[in-house]
Amino acid sequence: MTLALHLVAGVDFNTLPQQLVNGLLLGAIYALIALGYTMVYGVLRLINFAHGEVYMLGAYVALFVSYFMGFRPDATHPPQATILNLVIMLLASMVVCSIVGVCIERFAYRPMRSHSRIASLITAIGVSLLLQYGGALFLPNSPPPSISESVNPFHGQSKEFTLKGPSQDLVMLVEKAKPAKDQAQAAYQGWLTSHPNADIYNLPADGQALKEAQQSSTDIFNDAEHKVEAGGVHLIIQTGQAVMLVSTVVLMGILTYMVLFTRAGRAMRAVSHDFDSAALMGINVNNIVTFTFVLGSSLAGAGAMMTATFLGTPLTTFYGLAPGVKAFVAAVLGGIGNIPGAVLGGLLMGMAENMVVWAGYSNYRDAVAFLVLIIVLLFKPGGLMGSSKVEKV
Amino acid sequence: MRVIIMRRILTLNVSALAAIAVFAAGCGCGSNSGTTAGTPTTTTTTTGGTTPTSTAAKRPVPTAAGNTATGDKIVVGMVSSLNGDLKPWGDDSAKGGQLAVEEFNKQNPNGIGGKKIDFHVADSNSKPEQGKTAAEKLMSDGALAIVGEVASGITAQIANAAYEKGVPVVAVGATRTDLTDIGSNVFRVCYTDAFQGPVMATFAYKELGKRKAALVTDLKQPYSTGLSNSFRDFFTKLGGTVVDEEFYNTGDAQFSGQLTNLKSKGPDVIFMSGYFNETGPLARQAREQGLGKDVPLLGGDGWDSREILNTGGDAIVGSFFCNHYNSQETRPEVQDFLAKWKAKYGTAPGTTMGALGYDGTMLTLQSLKAAKSADSKDLMDALDNTENYKGVSGNITLKGMGGSPHKRALVVQLTNDPNAPQKFVKAYEWDDVFGAGGGPGAAPAATTTTK
């Protein structure tokens, strides 16, 4: 029945710009996580399934740092939120995540490196499960804690852009409905002031009549107002989300610089090109692998800190599961091992999900991620920007 | 398949019995005269044996014998979510149960017929499968009855396991409507979603004066989908329209796409039927999307937790939801309960499950006392005969109700006062919403006539 309801649901082109922006914001985070998958795969040919758990730990680090700075949910007078707090949380998450990532590589993946690749893959799944279920033993998860919105200096702030105004006669409609609404409201308020002890949800008949008159006139007014609103094309961007997008772009810029213009980056590309030859050329492969994990994990930590802070999601040890899977799909979509591909894949995934929602099928939002994965694997196994060389994993 | 066939045969029988009952109604109860031919089926209790009643007859009767008390103990079990997502509820439910047992023991120093109550609490970890395992363990330990759980999914598993063994289950906070159809061993002390959806629809339509509702449903929770449907059905029946329904999955973080769609449809009220974990961020993101406070947010009892105020922040303050109990109520049962709770645990219960856990356990113990003998089968009969039991969360009548009482529901409002986060707004009785004798199922007529 619900399916039938949604099959007839039309699409509203006036909300398309907003949905594209939503998709962009969502996709930027997927891209940030996908970079970690793709870089590790590029260097080690290993799908680091524990990456989502590194992301989860990053969110917890941000939580603890926010607690430490005094932004506890039960705090009656939390300190004034500043950008500095956010920067501290971001850096802490990035640092702790890189340490975790390096430790995972050092103790779980390096001993397995000389074994078959499937062994490393199973180890990665093992580490992921260890962090999910083991983490539940010492991380607070029931009830799920969340980062207090008081830490966010941009909370509740947003900017509205009007891309196209509504037509003039619609605006007139609102003007026409306004006096009736004001009059009814005044009558009801007047009655309420003359009956100071009245319970507004259990009114006597005369008060109830005034209340209903006020409600129905407000209804007409709101209806007109909504028509004006829906007649135009608006774009609302929350300041927090804009900050998130800008930080993501900055981090990706730093990553690009490091990979393309530093010695370590060059070495990393060499290792990813040919692991054994790079070692023969005098590159310390272990250091480069560590470097790769530092980069990937710190990006995941940054992404986790931003989503946990700006979206206010409750944290459990499974916090990284869904974003991890989607980011993995994004990495595959872009061509796993390819850095620009991961960004493209992430953005496309975010867009695809929001387009499904826009079309009125929000019940299939998660399905689209896996549909995309199947289609890509069927028709372009190498991904959009990856090499189409078939590999045996 | 077999169940379906069996139910068909049973419903045939019921209609036949109903016809007999119409004749029977002529002699006995004069107050039945106002009801229609299909309704006075409560009089079919004369058939003897399993004593089925109108709705109970539709429910399969367990054939297993159940447990009998041995030695000088009567074991009563409780399954509760002491860990996992529902921990705030599970903790309160277990505390309420312990409080009830303590009080019962004080009132009955000799126990029941010389047998002492032995109360076992097992953890379901908020997971249906683990709830089932916990229930099976309790039953093999000799539990005569199982109290719990706080959520419908877990309770369904427990109820199925208990049906196999013939042990009664008294659900604490499981509101899914069809839950008690599992078997005649399933009872509950809370209202159902078939009631709380209409309550919130009535509140939105009549008190808030809203006409265009949007629904936000958690696709992964049967509770949420069921509640959304019952809200939609009643809101449309009242004359309102449902302009949009958006979906998400448990654990989602980003709702901006759904909320953009929802906003473009111009609802004047939003009903969010999911649990508190996602509702907080949802509310926050809805406000950020520009859905102002003139569009109130409504929800069901899945909102009941202090956490919702942490995750939702300012955005959720002022929203309304349906609850079972409120500490601001002046009824003596509520104030008595609060005093006892504070004496034992120091603070007031954090969620409504404290009161429901207490009611569920106390009802079970009182029924044990009333039962002919200390075994599961007689306890089941005693539970099924509960009439006008004065619970903390309202009066409970199970006689002829098929396990689901027609209880009152309260609309409460979230505030930012840490000492009273839930402000009492309005109480709805069954008849206030459906009119006298109305509502889903034929059972309501029976309650009005038993008075």
Short mmCIF file of C-alpha atoms in Angstrom, two decimals, chain A:
data_model
loop_
_atom_site.label_atom_id
_atom_site.label_comp_id
_atom_site.label_asym_id
_atom_site.label_seq_id
_atom_site.Cartn_x
_atom_site.Cartn_y
_atom_site.Cartn_z
CA MET A 1 0.00 0.00 0.00
CA THR A 2 2.77 2.39 0.88
CA LEU A 3 4.46 1.40 -2.34
CA ALA A 4 1.41 2.38 -4.33
CA LEU A 5 1.30 5.67 -2.49
CA HIS A 6 4.83 6.41 -3.56
CA LEU A 7 4.51 5.29 -7.13
CA VAL A 8 2.10 8.12 -7.75
CA ALA A 9 4.11 10.66 -5.80
CA GLY A 10 5.29 13.28 -8.24
CA VAL A 11 8.62 15.00 -8.34
CA ASP A 12 8.89 18.68 -7.51
CA PHE A 13 11.40 20.48 -9.69
CA ASN A 14 11.44 23.45 -7.36
CA THR A 15 13.24 21.38 -4.75
CA LEU A 16 15.78 19.96 -7.18
CA PRO A 17 18.52 22.54 -6.45
CA GLN A 18 18.13 21.94 -2.73
CA GLN A 19 18.33 18.18 -3.25
CA LEU A 20 21.47 18.53 -5.34
CA VAL A 21 23.07 20.55 -2.56
CA ASN A 22 21.97 17.91 -0.02
CA GLY A 23 23.53 15.26 -2.23
CA LEU A 24 26.75 17.21 -2.51
CA LEU A 25 27.04 17.56 1.26
CA LEU A 26 26.32 13.90 1.83
CA GLY A 27 28.64 12.84 -0.97
CA ALA A 28 31.53 14.92 0.35
CA ILE A 29 31.58 12.84 3.52
CA TYR A 30 31.37 9.58 1.56
CA ALA A 31 34.27 10.82 -0.53
CA LEU A 32 36.33 11.59 2.55
CA ILE A 33 35.90 8.06 3.86
CA ALA A 34 36.28 6.49 0.42
CA LEU A 35 39.73 8.08 0.09
CA GLY A 36 40.97 5.90 2.95
CA TYR A 37 39.72 2.73 1.27
CA THR A 38 41.15 3.62 -2.06
CA MET A 39 44.62 4.68 -0.88
CA VAL A 40 45.13 1.54 1.19
CA TYR A 41 43.96 -0.57 -1.71
CA GLY A 42 46.27 1.30 -4.06
CA VAL A 43 49.29 0.56 -1.92
CA LEU A 44 48.57 -2.85 -0.40
CA ARG A 45 45.88 -4.28 -2.70
CA LEU A 46 43.92 -4.81 0.51
CA ILE A 47 40.35 -3.78 1.23
CA ASN A 48 40.64 -2.35 4.72
CA PHE A 49 37.29 -3.38 6.14
CA ALA A 50 38.25 -1.91 9.50
CA HIS A 51 38.19 1.58 7.99
CA GLY A 52 34.56 2.12 9.01
CA GLU A 53 35.52 1.29 12.59
CA VAL A 54 38.33 3.83 12.51
CA TYR A 55 35.64 6.30 11.50
CA MET A 56 33.51 5.18 14.44
CA LEU A 57 36.41 5.67 16.85
CA GLY A 58 36.94 9.16 15.45
CA ALA A 59 33.39 10.07 16.38
CA TYR A 60 33.94 8.78 19.91
CA VAL A 61 37.17 10.77 20.25
CA ALA A 62 35.28 13.92 19.25
CA LEU A 63 32.65 13.03 21.85
CA PHE A 64 35.17 12.57 24.64
CA VAL A 65 37.04 15.75 23.74
CA SER A 66 33.77 17.68 23.78
CA TYR A 67 33.01 16.20 27.22
CA PHE A 68 36.48 17.13 28.37
CA MET A 69 35.95 20.72 27.26
CA GLY A 70 32.80 20.89 29.35
CA PHE A 71 30.07 20.29 26.74
CA ARG A 72 28.40 17.45 28.57
CA PRO A 73 24.72 16.94 27.80
CA ASP A 74 23.82 17.34 31.48
CA ALA A 75 25.90 20.51 31.90
CA THR A 76 23.59 23.33 32.93
CA HIS A 77 25.97 26.08 31.85
CA PRO A 78 28.14 24.81 29.01
CA PRO A 79 30.97 27.12 28.01
CA GLN A 80 30.58 29.41 25.03
CA ALA A 81 31.12 27.44 21.84
CA THR A 82 33.89 28.69 19.60
CA ILE A 83 35.49 27.54 16.39
CA LEU A 84 38.61 26.74 18.41
CA ASN A 85 36.70 23.96 20.19
CA LEU A 86 35.77 22.46 16.87
CA VAL A 87 39.35 22.65 15.63
CA ILE A 88 40.60 20.90 18.77
CA MET A 89 38.02 18.16 18.33
CA LEU A 90 38.92 17.80 14.67
CA LEU A 91 42.64 17.55 15.32
CA ALA A 92 42.16 15.13 18.20
CA SER A 93 40.00 12.86 16.07
CA MET A 94 42.48 12.97 13.21
CA VAL A 95 45.47 12.24 15.44
CA VAL A 96 43.85 9.39 17.36
CA CYS A 97 42.46 7.86 14.20
CA SER A 98 45.85 7.90 12.50
CA ILE A 99 47.39 6.19 15.53
CA VAL A 100 44.62 3.57 15.48
CA GLY A 101 45.02 3.09 11.75
CA VAL A 102 48.78 2.66 12.03
CA CYS A 103 48.40 0.19 14.90
CA ILE A 104 45.91 -1.88 12.94
CA GLU A 105 48.31 -2.00 10.02
CA ARG A 106 51.33 -2.77 12.20
CA PHE A 107 49.77 -5.54 14.27
CA ALA A 108 47.09 -7.03 12.03
CA TYR A 109 48.03 -6.51 8.40
CA ARG A 110 51.83 -6.45 8.33
CA PRO A 111 52.26 -9.98 9.74
CA MET A 112 49.85 -11.21 7.06
CA ARG A 113 51.50 -9.38 4.18
CA SER A 114 53.54 -12.33 2.99
CA HIS A 115 50.52 -14.64 3.11
CA SER A 116 47.86 -14.91 0.47
CA ARG A 117 45.69 -11.89 -0.09
CA ILE A 118 42.53 -13.63 1.08
CA ALA A 119 44.15 -14.08 4.50
CA SER A 120 44.64 -10.33 4.82
CA LEU A 121 41.04 -9.78 3.76
CA ILE A 122 39.76 -12.12 6.46
CA THR A 123 42.02 -10.39 8.98
CA ALA A 124 40.52 -7.04 7.98
CA ILE A 125 37.01 -8.38 8.59
CA GLY A 126 38.22 -9.76 11.91
CA VAL A 127 39.61 -6.41 13.03
CA SER A 128 36.37 -4.75 12.01
CA LEU A 129 34.29 -7.15 14.12
CA LEU A 130 36.76 -6.88 17.00
CA LEU A 131 36.37 -3.12 17.12
CA GLN A 132 32.59 -3.26 16.73
CA TYR A 133 31.94 -5.80 19.46
CA GLY A 134 35.06 -5.29 21.56
CA GLY A 135 34.55 -1.54 21.52
CA ALA A 136 31.10 -2.06 23.01
CA LEU A 137 32.77 -3.33 26.19
CA PHE A 138 34.43 -0.06 27.08
CA LEU A 139 32.86 2.65 24.93
CA PRO A 140 29.57 4.12 26.15
CA ASN A 141 26.89 2.87 23.79
CA SER A 142 23.69 2.20 25.64
CA PRO A 143 21.98 4.58 25.75
CA PRO A 144 23.84 5.94 22.74
CA PRO A 145 25.55 9.20 23.65
CA SER A 146 25.68 12.11 21.23
CA ILE A 147 27.73 15.24 20.94
CA SER A 148 25.82 18.11 22.49
CA GLU A 149 24.68 20.77 20.06
CA SER A 150 26.04 23.40 22.46
CA VAL A 151 29.54 22.67 21.16
CA ASN A 152 28.50 23.78 17.70
CA PRO A 153 28.82 27.56 17.36
CA PHE A 154 26.83 27.43 14.11
CA HIS A 155 23.90 25.51 15.56
CA GLY A 156 20.58 26.60 14.18
CA GLN A 157 22.16 29.04 11.74
CA SER A 158 21.32 28.83 8.09
CA LYS A 159 21.27 31.02 5.03
CA GLU A 160 18.41 31.07 2.62
CA PHE A 161 18.89 31.95 -1.03
CA THR A 162 15.92 32.64 -3.25
CA LEU A 163 16.72 31.53 -6.76
CA LYS A 164 13.30 32.35 -8.15
CA GLY A 165 10.59 34.37 -6.44
CA PRO A 166 6.91 33.40 -6.45
CA SER A 167 4.37 35.09 -8.71
CA GLN A 168 2.74 38.31 -7.54
CA ASP A 169 -0.84 37.02 -7.30
CA LEU A 170 0.25 34.34 -4.87
CA VAL A 171 1.74 36.99 -2.63
CA MET A 172 -1.55 38.89 -2.87
CA LEU A 173 -3.36 35.80 -1.58
CA VAL A 174 -1.32 35.89 1.59
CA GLU A 175 -2.04 39.58 2.05
CA LYS A 176 -5.74 38.85 1.71
CA ALA A 177 -5.73 36.05 4.27
CA LYS A 178 -3.78 38.02 6.85
CA PRO A 179 -6.47 40.35 8.35
CA ALA A 180 -8.89 37.46 9.03
CA LYS A 181 -6.14 35.53 10.74
CA ASP A 182 -5.03 38.48 12.85
CA GLN A 183 -8.60 39.21 13.87
CA ALA A 184 -9.33 35.65 14.95
CA GLN A 185 -6.05 35.45 16.78
CA ALA A 186 -6.74 38.68 18.65
CA ALA A 187 -10.21 37.43 19.64
CA TYR A 188 -8.79 34.18 20.98
CA GLN A 189 -5.94 35.90 22.80
CA GLY A 190 -8.41 38.35 24.30
CA TRP A 191 -10.51 35.48 25.58
CA LEU A 192 -7.43 33.81 27.04
CA THR A 193 -6.36 36.96 28.90
CA SER A 194 -9.84 37.29 30.39
CA HIS A 195 -9.67 33.62 31.49
CA PRO A 196 -6.15 33.38 32.91
CA ASN A 197 -6.64 29.92 34.44
CA ALA A 198 -7.95 28.23 31.31
CA ASP A 199 -6.19 25.05 30.20
CA ILE A 200 -5.82 25.51 26.45
CA TYR A 201 -6.23 21.79 25.80
CA ASN A 202 -9.44 21.46 27.83
CA LEU A 203 -11.40 24.62 27.06
CA PRO A 204 -15.07 25.36 27.73
CA ALA A 205 -17.34 25.66 24.69
CA ASP A 206 -16.98 29.41 24.05
CA GLY A 207 -13.19 29.32 24.30
CA GLN A 208 -13.05 26.21 22.12
CA ALA A 209 -15.12 27.95 19.43
CA LEU A 210 -12.74 30.92 19.38
CA LYS A 211 -9.78 28.57 19.33
CA GLU A 212 -11.18 26.68 16.37
CA ALA A 213 -11.96 29.90 14.49
CA GLN A 214 -8.41 31.03 15.07
CA GLN A 215 -7.08 27.66 13.91
CA SER A 216 -9.07 27.57 10.70
CA SER A 217 -8.16 31.13 9.70
CA THR A 218 -4.51 30.40 10.46
CA ASP A 219 -4.90 27.33 8.29
CA ILE A 220 -6.00 29.38 5.30
CA PHE A 221 -3.17 31.82 5.88
CA ASN A 222 -0.57 29.07 6.22
CA ASP A 223 -1.88 27.43 3.08
CA ALA A 224 -1.41 30.63 1.12
CA GLU A 225 2.01 31.13 2.63
CA HIS A 226 3.00 27.62 1.67
CA LYS A 227 1.89 28.22 -1.91
CA VAL A 228 4.13 31.28 -2.04
CA GLU A 229 6.97 29.25 -0.59
CA ALA A 230 6.45 26.32 -2.96
CA GLY A 231 6.03 28.64 -5.95
CA GLY A 232 9.61 29.86 -5.64
CA VAL A 233 12.89 28.08 -5.75
CA HIS A 234 14.79 28.31 -2.52
CA LEU A 235 18.04 27.03 -1.26
CA ILE A 236 18.69 26.68 2.44
CA ILE A 237 22.23 25.98 3.49
CA GLN A 238 23.00 25.38 7.13
CA THR A 239 26.14 27.17 8.19
CA GLY A 240 27.39 24.01 9.90
CA GLN A 241 27.01 22.00 6.72
CA ALA A 242 28.72 24.68 4.67
CA VAL A 243 31.63 24.60 7.12
CA MET A 244 31.69 20.84 6.76
CA LEU A 245 31.90 21.07 2.98
CA VAL A 246 34.62 23.72 3.05
CA SER A 247 36.71 21.71 5.53
CA THR A 248 36.29 18.62 3.40
CA VAL A 249 37.49 20.45 0.31
CA VAL A 250 40.45 21.88 2.23
CA LEU A 251 41.42 18.44 3.53
CA MET A 252 41.20 16.98 0.04
CA GLY A 253 43.36 19.82 -1.21
CA ILE A 254 46.00 19.05 1.41
CA LEU A 255 45.84 15.38 0.48
CA THR A 256 46.30 16.17 -3.21
CA TYR A 257 49.30 18.31 -2.38
CA MET A 258 50.85 15.61 -0.23
CA VAL A 259 50.36 12.88 -2.79
CA LEU A 260 51.48 14.88 -5.80
CA PHE A 261 54.14 17.25 -4.52
CA THR A 262 55.97 15.70 -1.60
CA ARG A 263 58.69 13.03 -1.52
CA ALA A 264 56.53 10.75 0.59
CA GLY A 265 53.69 11.19 -1.85
CA ARG A 266 55.90 10.34 -4.77
CA ALA A 267 57.14 7.28 -2.95
CA MET A 268 53.57 6.30 -2.20
CA ARG A 269 52.66 6.48 -5.86
CA ALA A 270 55.73 4.42 -6.69
CA VAL A 271 54.74 1.75 -4.15
CA SER A 272 51.23 1.69 -5.51
CA HIS A 273 52.63 1.30 -9.01
CA ASP A 274 54.81 -1.66 -8.15
CA PHE A 275 55.31 -2.74 -4.59
CA ASP A 276 58.39 -4.93 -5.01
CA SER A 277 60.27 -2.75 -7.48
CA ALA A 278 59.73 0.26 -5.26
CA ALA A 279 61.36 -1.64 -2.42
CA LEU A 280 64.28 -2.53 -4.70
CA MET A 281 64.67 1.15 -5.61
CA GLY A 282 65.42 1.95 -1.98
CA ILE A 283 62.00 3.11 -0.84
CA ASN A 284 61.22 2.10 2.74
CA VAL A 285 57.96 0.40 1.92
CA ASN A 286 56.89 -0.06 5.52
CA ASN A 287 57.19 3.66 6.20
CA ILE A 288 55.15 4.44 3.12
CA VAL A 289 52.42 2.01 4.12
CA THR A 290 52.33 3.66 7.54
CA PHE A 291 52.11 7.04 5.84
CA THR A 292 49.18 5.83 3.76
CA PHE A 293 47.33 4.64 6.83
CA VAL A 294 48.00 7.95 8.57
CA LEU A 295 46.48 9.86 5.66
CA GLY A 296 43.47 7.61 5.18
CA SER A 297 42.63 7.23 8.85
CA SER A 298 42.97 10.91 9.67
CA LEU A 299 40.55 11.76 6.85
CA ALA A 300 38.09 9.24 8.28
CA GLY A 301 38.54 10.81 11.72
CA ALA A 302 37.84 14.25 10.31
CA GLY A 303 34.72 13.03 8.55
CA ALA A 304 33.48 11.31 11.69
CA MET A 305 34.04 14.35 13.87
CA MET A 306 32.12 16.53 11.44
CA THR A 307 29.11 14.24 11.00
CA ALA A 308 28.87 13.49 14.71
CA THR A 309 29.05 17.18 15.60
CA PHE A 310 26.95 18.78 12.91
CA LEU A 311 24.30 16.11 12.47
CA GLY A 312 23.93 15.15 16.12
CA THR A 313 23.71 11.42 15.57
CA PRO A 314 23.78 9.10 18.60
CA LEU A 315 26.95 7.02 18.69
CA THR A 316 27.19 3.26 18.97
CA THR A 317 30.09 1.01 18.04
CA PHE A 318 28.24 0.29 14.79
CA TYR A 319 28.34 3.95 13.86
CA GLY A 320 30.85 3.32 11.08
CA LEU A 321 29.08 0.35 9.53
CA ALA A 322 26.66 2.04 7.13
CA PRO A 323 28.91 4.95 6.08
CA GLY A 324 31.80 2.48 5.73
CA VAL A 325 29.87 0.25 3.38
CA LYS A 326 28.61 3.19 1.32
CA ALA A 327 32.06 4.73 1.10
CA PHE A 328 33.45 1.38 0.01
CA VAL A 329 30.88 1.26 -2.75
CA ALA A 330 31.85 4.82 -3.65
CA ALA A 331 35.51 3.77 -3.89
CA VAL A 332 34.61 0.85 -6.13
CA LEU A 333 32.36 3.07 -8.22
CA GLY A 334 35.16 5.55 -8.83
CA GLY A 335 37.70 2.81 -9.43
CA ILE A 336 39.35 1.43 -6.33
CA GLY A 337 42.96 2.55 -6.03
CA ASN A 338 42.26 5.77 -7.85
CA ILE A 339 42.22 8.91 -5.66
CA PRO A 340 40.17 11.30 -7.85
CA GLY A 341 37.92 8.34 -8.56
CA ALA A 342 37.07 7.99 -4.87
CA VAL A 343 36.02 11.63 -4.69
CA LEU A 344 33.93 11.31 -7.82
CA GLY A 345 32.40 8.06 -6.57
CA GLY A 346 31.54 9.59 -3.21
CA LEU A 347 29.84 12.58 -4.78
CA LEU A 348 27.92 10.39 -7.20
CA MET A 349 26.76 8.14 -4.39
CA GLY A 350 25.54 11.09 -2.34
CA MET A 351 23.74 12.52 -5.37
CA ALA A 352 22.22 9.17 -6.31
CA GLU A 353 20.84 8.67 -2.83
CA ASN A 354 19.31 12.11 -2.73
CA MET A 355 17.85 11.77 -6.19
CA VAL A 356 16.08 8.60 -5.07
CA VAL A 357 14.69 10.48 -2.11
CA TRP A 358 13.73 13.40 -4.33
CA ALA A 359 11.78 11.10 -6.62
CA GLY A 360 9.73 10.07 -3.59
CA TYR A 361 11.29 6.68 -2.94
CA SER A 362 13.01 7.36 0.36
CA ASN A 363 12.24 3.76 1.34
CA TYR A 364 14.74 2.63 -1.31
CA ARG A 365 17.46 5.08 -0.33
CA ASP A 366 19.88 2.44 0.95
CA ALA A 367 19.12 -0.01 -1.80
CA VAL A 368 20.52 2.35 -4.40
CA ALA A 369 24.03 2.03 -2.97
CA PHE A 370 24.06 -1.68 -3.61
CA LEU A 371 22.29 -1.39 -6.93
CA VAL A 372 25.06 0.95 -8.05
CA LEU A 373 27.68 -1.52 -6.85
CA ILE A 374 26.12 -4.39 -8.78
CA ILE A 375 25.77 -2.35 -11.96
CA VAL A 376 29.34 -1.10 -11.80
CA LEU A 377 30.75 -4.54 -11.14
CA LEU A 378 28.74 -5.96 -14.05
CA PHE A 379 29.56 -3.40 -16.70
CA LYS A 380 32.77 -1.72 -15.64
CA PRO A 381 34.55 -3.86 -13.06
CA GLY A 382 37.42 -1.40 -12.89
CA GLY A 383 35.19 1.48 -11.85
CA LEU A 384 34.59 4.80 -13.58
CA MET A 385 38.18 6.04 -13.41
CA GLY A 386 40.07 2.87 -12.58
CA SER A 387 41.95 0.52 -14.82
CA SER A 388 39.85 -2.25 -16.28
CA LYS A 389 42.53 -4.83 -15.58
CA VAL A 390 40.76 -7.86 -14.15
CA GLU A 391 42.32 -8.96 -10.89
CA LYS A 392 41.94 -12.12 -8.95
CA VAL A 393 41.32 -11.31 -5.31
#
